[in-house]
PDB file of C-alpha atoms in Angstrom:
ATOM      1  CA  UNK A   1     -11.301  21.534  13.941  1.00 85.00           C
ATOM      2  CA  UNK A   2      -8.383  20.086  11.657  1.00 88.00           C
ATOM      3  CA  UNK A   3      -7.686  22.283   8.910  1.00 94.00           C
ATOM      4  CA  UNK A   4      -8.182  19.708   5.675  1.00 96.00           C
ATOM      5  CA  UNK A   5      -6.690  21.643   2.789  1.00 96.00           C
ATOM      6  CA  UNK A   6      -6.785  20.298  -1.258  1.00 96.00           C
ATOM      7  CA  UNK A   7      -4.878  22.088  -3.388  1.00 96.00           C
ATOM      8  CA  UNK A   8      -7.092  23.032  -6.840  1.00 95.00           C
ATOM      9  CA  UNK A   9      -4.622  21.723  -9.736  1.00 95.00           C
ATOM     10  CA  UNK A  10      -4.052  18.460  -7.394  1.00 95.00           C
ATOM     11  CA  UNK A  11      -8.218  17.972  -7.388  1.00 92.00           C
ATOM     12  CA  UNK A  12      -8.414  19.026 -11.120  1.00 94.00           C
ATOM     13  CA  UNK A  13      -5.515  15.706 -12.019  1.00 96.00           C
ATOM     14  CA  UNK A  14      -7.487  13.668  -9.698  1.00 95.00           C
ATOM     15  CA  UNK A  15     -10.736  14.390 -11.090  1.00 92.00           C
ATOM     16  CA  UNK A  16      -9.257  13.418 -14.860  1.00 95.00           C
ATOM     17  CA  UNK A  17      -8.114  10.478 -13.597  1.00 96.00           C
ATOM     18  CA  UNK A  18     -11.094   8.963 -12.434  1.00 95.00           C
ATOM     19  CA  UNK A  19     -13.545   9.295  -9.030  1.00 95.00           C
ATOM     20  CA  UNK A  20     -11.837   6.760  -7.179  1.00 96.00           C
ATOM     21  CA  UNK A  21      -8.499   9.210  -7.476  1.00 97.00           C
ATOM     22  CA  UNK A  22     -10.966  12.229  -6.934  1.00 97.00           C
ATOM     23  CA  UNK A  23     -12.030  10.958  -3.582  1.00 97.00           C
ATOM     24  CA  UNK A  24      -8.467   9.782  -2.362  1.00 97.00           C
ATOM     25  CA  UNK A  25      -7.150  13.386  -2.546  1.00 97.00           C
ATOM     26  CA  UNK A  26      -9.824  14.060   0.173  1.00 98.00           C
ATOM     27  CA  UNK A  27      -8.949  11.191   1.568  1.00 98.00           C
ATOM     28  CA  UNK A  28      -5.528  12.003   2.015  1.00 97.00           C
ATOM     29  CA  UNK A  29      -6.337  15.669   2.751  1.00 97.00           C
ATOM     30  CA  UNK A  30      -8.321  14.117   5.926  1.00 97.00           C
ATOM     31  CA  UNK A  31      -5.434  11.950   7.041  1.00 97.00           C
ATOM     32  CA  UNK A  32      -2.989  14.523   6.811  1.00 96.00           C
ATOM     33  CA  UNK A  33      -4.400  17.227   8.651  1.00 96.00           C
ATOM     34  CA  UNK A  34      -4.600  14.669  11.858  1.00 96.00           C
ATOM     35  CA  UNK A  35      -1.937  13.342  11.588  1.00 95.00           C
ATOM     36  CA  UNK A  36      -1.981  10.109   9.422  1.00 95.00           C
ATOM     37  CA  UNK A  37      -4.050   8.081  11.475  1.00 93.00           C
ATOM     38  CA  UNK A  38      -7.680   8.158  12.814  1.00 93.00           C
ATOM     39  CA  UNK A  39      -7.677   7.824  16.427  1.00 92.00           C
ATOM     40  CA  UNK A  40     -10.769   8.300  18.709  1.00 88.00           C
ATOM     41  CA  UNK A  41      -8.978  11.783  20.152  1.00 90.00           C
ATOM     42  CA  UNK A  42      -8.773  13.303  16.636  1.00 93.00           C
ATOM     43  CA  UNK A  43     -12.249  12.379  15.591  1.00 92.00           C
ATOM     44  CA  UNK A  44     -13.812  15.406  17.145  1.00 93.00           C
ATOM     45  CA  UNK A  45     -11.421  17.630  14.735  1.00 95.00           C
ATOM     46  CA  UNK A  46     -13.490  16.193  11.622  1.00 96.00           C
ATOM     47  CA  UNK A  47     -17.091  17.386  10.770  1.00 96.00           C
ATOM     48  CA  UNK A  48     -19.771  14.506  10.261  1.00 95.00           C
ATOM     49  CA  UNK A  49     -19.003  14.530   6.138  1.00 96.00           C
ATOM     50  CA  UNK A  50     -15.109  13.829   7.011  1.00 97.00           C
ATOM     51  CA  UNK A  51     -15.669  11.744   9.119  1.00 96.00           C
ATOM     52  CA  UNK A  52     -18.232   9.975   6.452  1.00 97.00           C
ATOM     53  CA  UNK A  53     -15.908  10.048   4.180  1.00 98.00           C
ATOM     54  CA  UNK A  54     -12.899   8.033   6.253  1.00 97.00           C
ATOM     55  CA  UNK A  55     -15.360   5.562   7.226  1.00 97.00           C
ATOM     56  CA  UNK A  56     -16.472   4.951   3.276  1.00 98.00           C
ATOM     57  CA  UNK A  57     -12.946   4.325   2.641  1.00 97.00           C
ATOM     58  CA  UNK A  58     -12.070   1.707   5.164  1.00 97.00           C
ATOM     59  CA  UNK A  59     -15.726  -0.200   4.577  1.00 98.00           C
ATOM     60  CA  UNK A  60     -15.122   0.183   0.825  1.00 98.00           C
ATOM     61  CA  UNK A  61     -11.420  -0.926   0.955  1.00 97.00           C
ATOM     62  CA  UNK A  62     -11.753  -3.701   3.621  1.00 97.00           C
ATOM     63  CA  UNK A  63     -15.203  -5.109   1.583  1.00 98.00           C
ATOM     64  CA  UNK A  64     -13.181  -4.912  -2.020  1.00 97.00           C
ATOM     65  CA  UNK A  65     -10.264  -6.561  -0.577  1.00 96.00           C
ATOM     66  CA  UNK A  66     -11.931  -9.367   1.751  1.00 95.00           C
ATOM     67  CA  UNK A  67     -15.778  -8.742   2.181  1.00 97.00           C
ATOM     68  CA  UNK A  68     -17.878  -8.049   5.643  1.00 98.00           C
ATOM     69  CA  UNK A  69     -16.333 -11.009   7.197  1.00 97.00           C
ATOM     70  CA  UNK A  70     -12.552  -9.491   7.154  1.00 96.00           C
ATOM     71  CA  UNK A  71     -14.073  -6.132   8.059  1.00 97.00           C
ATOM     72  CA  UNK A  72     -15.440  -7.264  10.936  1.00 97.00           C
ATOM     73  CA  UNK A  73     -12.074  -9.274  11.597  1.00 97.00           C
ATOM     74  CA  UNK A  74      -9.658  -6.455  11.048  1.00 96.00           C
ATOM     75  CA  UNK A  75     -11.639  -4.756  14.255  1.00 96.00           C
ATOM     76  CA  UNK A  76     -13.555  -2.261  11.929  1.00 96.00           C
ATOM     77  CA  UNK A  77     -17.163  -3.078  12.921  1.00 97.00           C
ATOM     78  CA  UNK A  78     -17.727  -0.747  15.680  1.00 95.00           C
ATOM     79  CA  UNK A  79     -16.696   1.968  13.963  1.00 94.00           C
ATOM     80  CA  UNK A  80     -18.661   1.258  10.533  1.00 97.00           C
ATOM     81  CA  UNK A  81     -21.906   0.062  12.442  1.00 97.00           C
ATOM     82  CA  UNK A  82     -21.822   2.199  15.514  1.00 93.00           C
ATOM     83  CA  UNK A  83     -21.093   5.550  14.101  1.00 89.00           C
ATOM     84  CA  UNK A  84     -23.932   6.975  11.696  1.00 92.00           C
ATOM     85  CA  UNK A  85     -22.534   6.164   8.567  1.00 95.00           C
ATOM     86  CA  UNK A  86     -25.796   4.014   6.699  1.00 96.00           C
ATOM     87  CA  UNK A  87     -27.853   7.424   8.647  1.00 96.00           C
ATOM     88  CA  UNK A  88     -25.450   9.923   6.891  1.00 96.00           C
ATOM     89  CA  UNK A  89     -25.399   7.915   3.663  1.00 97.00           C
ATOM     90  CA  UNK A  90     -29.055   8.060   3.596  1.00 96.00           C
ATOM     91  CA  UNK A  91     -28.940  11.942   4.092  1.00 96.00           C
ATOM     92  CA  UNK A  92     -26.669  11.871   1.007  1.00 96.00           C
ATOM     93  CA  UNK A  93     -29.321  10.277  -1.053  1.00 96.00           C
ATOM     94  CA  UNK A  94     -27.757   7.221  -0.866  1.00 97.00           C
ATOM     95  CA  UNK A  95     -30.615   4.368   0.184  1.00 97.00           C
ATOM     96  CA  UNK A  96     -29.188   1.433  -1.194  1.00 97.00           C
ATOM     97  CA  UNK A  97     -25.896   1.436   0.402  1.00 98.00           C
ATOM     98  CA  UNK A  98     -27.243   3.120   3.533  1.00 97.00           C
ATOM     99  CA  UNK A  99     -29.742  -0.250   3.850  1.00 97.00           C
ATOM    100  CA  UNK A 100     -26.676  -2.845   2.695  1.00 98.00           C
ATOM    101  CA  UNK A 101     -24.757  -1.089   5.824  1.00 98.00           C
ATOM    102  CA  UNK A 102     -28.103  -1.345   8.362  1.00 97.00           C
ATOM    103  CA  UNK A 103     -28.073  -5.276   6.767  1.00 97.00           C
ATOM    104  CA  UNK A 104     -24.646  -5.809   7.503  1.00 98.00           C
ATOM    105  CA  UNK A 105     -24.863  -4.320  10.758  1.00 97.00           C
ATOM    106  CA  UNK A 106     -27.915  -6.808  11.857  1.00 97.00           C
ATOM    107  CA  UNK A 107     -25.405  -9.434  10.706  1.00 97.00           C
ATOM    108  CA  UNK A 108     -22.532  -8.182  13.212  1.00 98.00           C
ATOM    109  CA  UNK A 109     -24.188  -8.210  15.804  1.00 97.00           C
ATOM    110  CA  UNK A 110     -25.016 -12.006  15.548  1.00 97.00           C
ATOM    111  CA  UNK A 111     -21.640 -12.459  14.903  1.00 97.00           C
ATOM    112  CA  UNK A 112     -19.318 -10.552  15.747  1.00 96.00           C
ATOM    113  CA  UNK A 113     -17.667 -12.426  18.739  1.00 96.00           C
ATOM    114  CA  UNK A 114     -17.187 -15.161  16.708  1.00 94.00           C
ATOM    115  CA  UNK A 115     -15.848 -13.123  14.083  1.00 96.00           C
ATOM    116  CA  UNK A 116     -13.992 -10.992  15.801  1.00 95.00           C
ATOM    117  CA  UNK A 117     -11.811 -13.043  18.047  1.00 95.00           C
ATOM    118  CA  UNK A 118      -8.043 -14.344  17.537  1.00 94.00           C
ATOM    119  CA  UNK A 119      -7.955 -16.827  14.493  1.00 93.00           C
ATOM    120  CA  UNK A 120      -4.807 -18.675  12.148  1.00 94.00           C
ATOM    121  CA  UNK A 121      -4.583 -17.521   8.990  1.00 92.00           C
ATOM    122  CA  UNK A 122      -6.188 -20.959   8.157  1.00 94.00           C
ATOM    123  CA  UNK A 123      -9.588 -20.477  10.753  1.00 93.00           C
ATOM    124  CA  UNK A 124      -9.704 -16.589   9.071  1.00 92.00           C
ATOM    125  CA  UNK A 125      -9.717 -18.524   5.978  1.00 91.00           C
ATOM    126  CA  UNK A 126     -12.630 -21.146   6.588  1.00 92.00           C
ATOM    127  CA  UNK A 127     -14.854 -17.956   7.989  1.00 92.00           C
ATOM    128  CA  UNK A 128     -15.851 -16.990   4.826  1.00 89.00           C
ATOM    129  CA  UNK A 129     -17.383 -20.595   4.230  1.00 91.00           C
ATOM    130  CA  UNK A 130     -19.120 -20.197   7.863  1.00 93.00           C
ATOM    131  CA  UNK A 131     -20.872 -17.004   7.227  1.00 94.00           C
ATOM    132  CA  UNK A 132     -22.155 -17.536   3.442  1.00 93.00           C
ATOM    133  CA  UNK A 133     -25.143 -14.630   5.022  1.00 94.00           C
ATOM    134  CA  UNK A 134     -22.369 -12.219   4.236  1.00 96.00           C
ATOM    135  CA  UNK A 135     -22.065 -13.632   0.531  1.00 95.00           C
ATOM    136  CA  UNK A 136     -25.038 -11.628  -0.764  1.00 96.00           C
ATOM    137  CA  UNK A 137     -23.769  -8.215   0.968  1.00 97.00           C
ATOM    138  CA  UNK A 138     -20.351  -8.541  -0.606  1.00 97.00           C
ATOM    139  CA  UNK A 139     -21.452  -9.436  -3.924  1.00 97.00           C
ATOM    140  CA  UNK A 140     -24.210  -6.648  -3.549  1.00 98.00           C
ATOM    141  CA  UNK A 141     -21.239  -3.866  -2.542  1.00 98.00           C
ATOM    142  CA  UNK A 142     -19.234  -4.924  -5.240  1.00 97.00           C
ATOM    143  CA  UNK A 143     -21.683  -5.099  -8.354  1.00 98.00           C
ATOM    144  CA  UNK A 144     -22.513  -1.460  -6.997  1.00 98.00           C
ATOM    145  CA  UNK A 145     -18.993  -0.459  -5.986  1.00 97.00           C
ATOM    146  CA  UNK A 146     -18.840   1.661  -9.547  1.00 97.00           C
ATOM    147  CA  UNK A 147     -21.811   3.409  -8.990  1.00 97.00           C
ATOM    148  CA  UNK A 148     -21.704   3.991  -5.130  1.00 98.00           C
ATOM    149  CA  UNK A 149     -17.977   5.560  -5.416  1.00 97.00           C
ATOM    150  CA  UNK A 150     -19.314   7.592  -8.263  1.00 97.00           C
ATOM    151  CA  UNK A 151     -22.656   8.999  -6.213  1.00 97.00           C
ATOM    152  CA  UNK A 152     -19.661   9.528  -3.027  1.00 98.00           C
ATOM    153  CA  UNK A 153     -17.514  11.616  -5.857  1.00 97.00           C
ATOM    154  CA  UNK A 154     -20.340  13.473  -6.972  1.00 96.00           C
ATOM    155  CA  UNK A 155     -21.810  14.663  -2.976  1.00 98.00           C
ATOM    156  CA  UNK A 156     -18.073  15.516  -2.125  1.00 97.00           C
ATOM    157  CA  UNK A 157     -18.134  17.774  -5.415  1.00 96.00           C
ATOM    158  CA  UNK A 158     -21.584  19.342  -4.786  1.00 97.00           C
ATOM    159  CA  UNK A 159     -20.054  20.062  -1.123  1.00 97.00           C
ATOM    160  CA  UNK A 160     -17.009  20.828  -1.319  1.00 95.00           C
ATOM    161  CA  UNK A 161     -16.440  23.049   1.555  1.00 95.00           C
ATOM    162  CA  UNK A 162     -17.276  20.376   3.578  1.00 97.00           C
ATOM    163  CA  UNK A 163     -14.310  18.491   3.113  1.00 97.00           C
ATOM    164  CA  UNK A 164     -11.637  20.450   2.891  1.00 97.00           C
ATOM    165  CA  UNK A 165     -10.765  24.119   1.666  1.00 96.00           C
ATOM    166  CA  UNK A 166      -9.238  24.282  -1.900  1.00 96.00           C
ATOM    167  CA  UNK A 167      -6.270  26.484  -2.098  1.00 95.00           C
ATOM    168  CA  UNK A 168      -4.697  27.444  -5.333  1.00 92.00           C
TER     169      UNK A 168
END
């Protein structure tokens, strides 16, 4: 296992800043202890909640940036929808995303070849006009983006030593 450490008056800033700067320290704790990039060989040195975690990240940065439609794009849709983030997220306590996740994942697989497959900046464009289904789930993740990243803060505080060890 990858030794994720967070040093204590690094989490203490973080958490006075704000949750979204709470959960990037543990974040960044993740990425560092295997070595800046998640590969499918470093995987197995993260526990379920790490792993969790990284894959909350990319679906919450890649949906705030460009929605479902550049997630799937960007080549992230196997690893969101076949790894058991919506199951994990449900053992958190959180339903709603958890379901928005199973929804979205109903929609890749309808799509995702289309999606997924070499485009111009101009045909990546017009996708988000051919796939208004993914509309709703956007607008759903981001009118609950607050609240989600708050209930993510809040587990990861409650559980702390599943994330990383805090050193002084």
């Amino acid at each position: 296992m990858a030794e994720v450490v967070v040093k204590d008056q690094e989490l203490q800033k973080a958490a006075m800043e704000g949750m979204d700067e709470f959960i990037d320290v543990f974040v960044k704790a993740i990425y560092d202890a295997i070595g800046g990039e998640l590969t499918a060989e470093n995987m197995q040195e993260l526990n379920a909640d790490q792993l969790t975690l990284l894959a909350w990240k990319i679906l919450h940065d890649e949906v705030m940036d460009g929605g479902f439609v550049q997630l799937i794009y960007n080549g992230y849709g196997p690893f969101i929808f076949k790894n058991p983030l919506a199951k994990v997220l449900r053992l958190w306590d959180m339903r709603a995303p958890s379901k928005l996740i199973y929804d979205a994942h109903t929609l890749w697989l309808k799509y995702r070849d289309e999606i997924e497959s070499e485009k111009s900046d101009e045909d990546f464009m017009a996708m988000f006009e051919q796939y208004p289904e993914f509309e709703d789930l956007d607008d759903q993740f981001i009118e609950n983006e607050e609240e989600w990243t708050d209930d993510i803060a809040h587990y990861i505080d409650d559980h702390l030593e599943s994330f990383a060890k805090i050193e002084e």
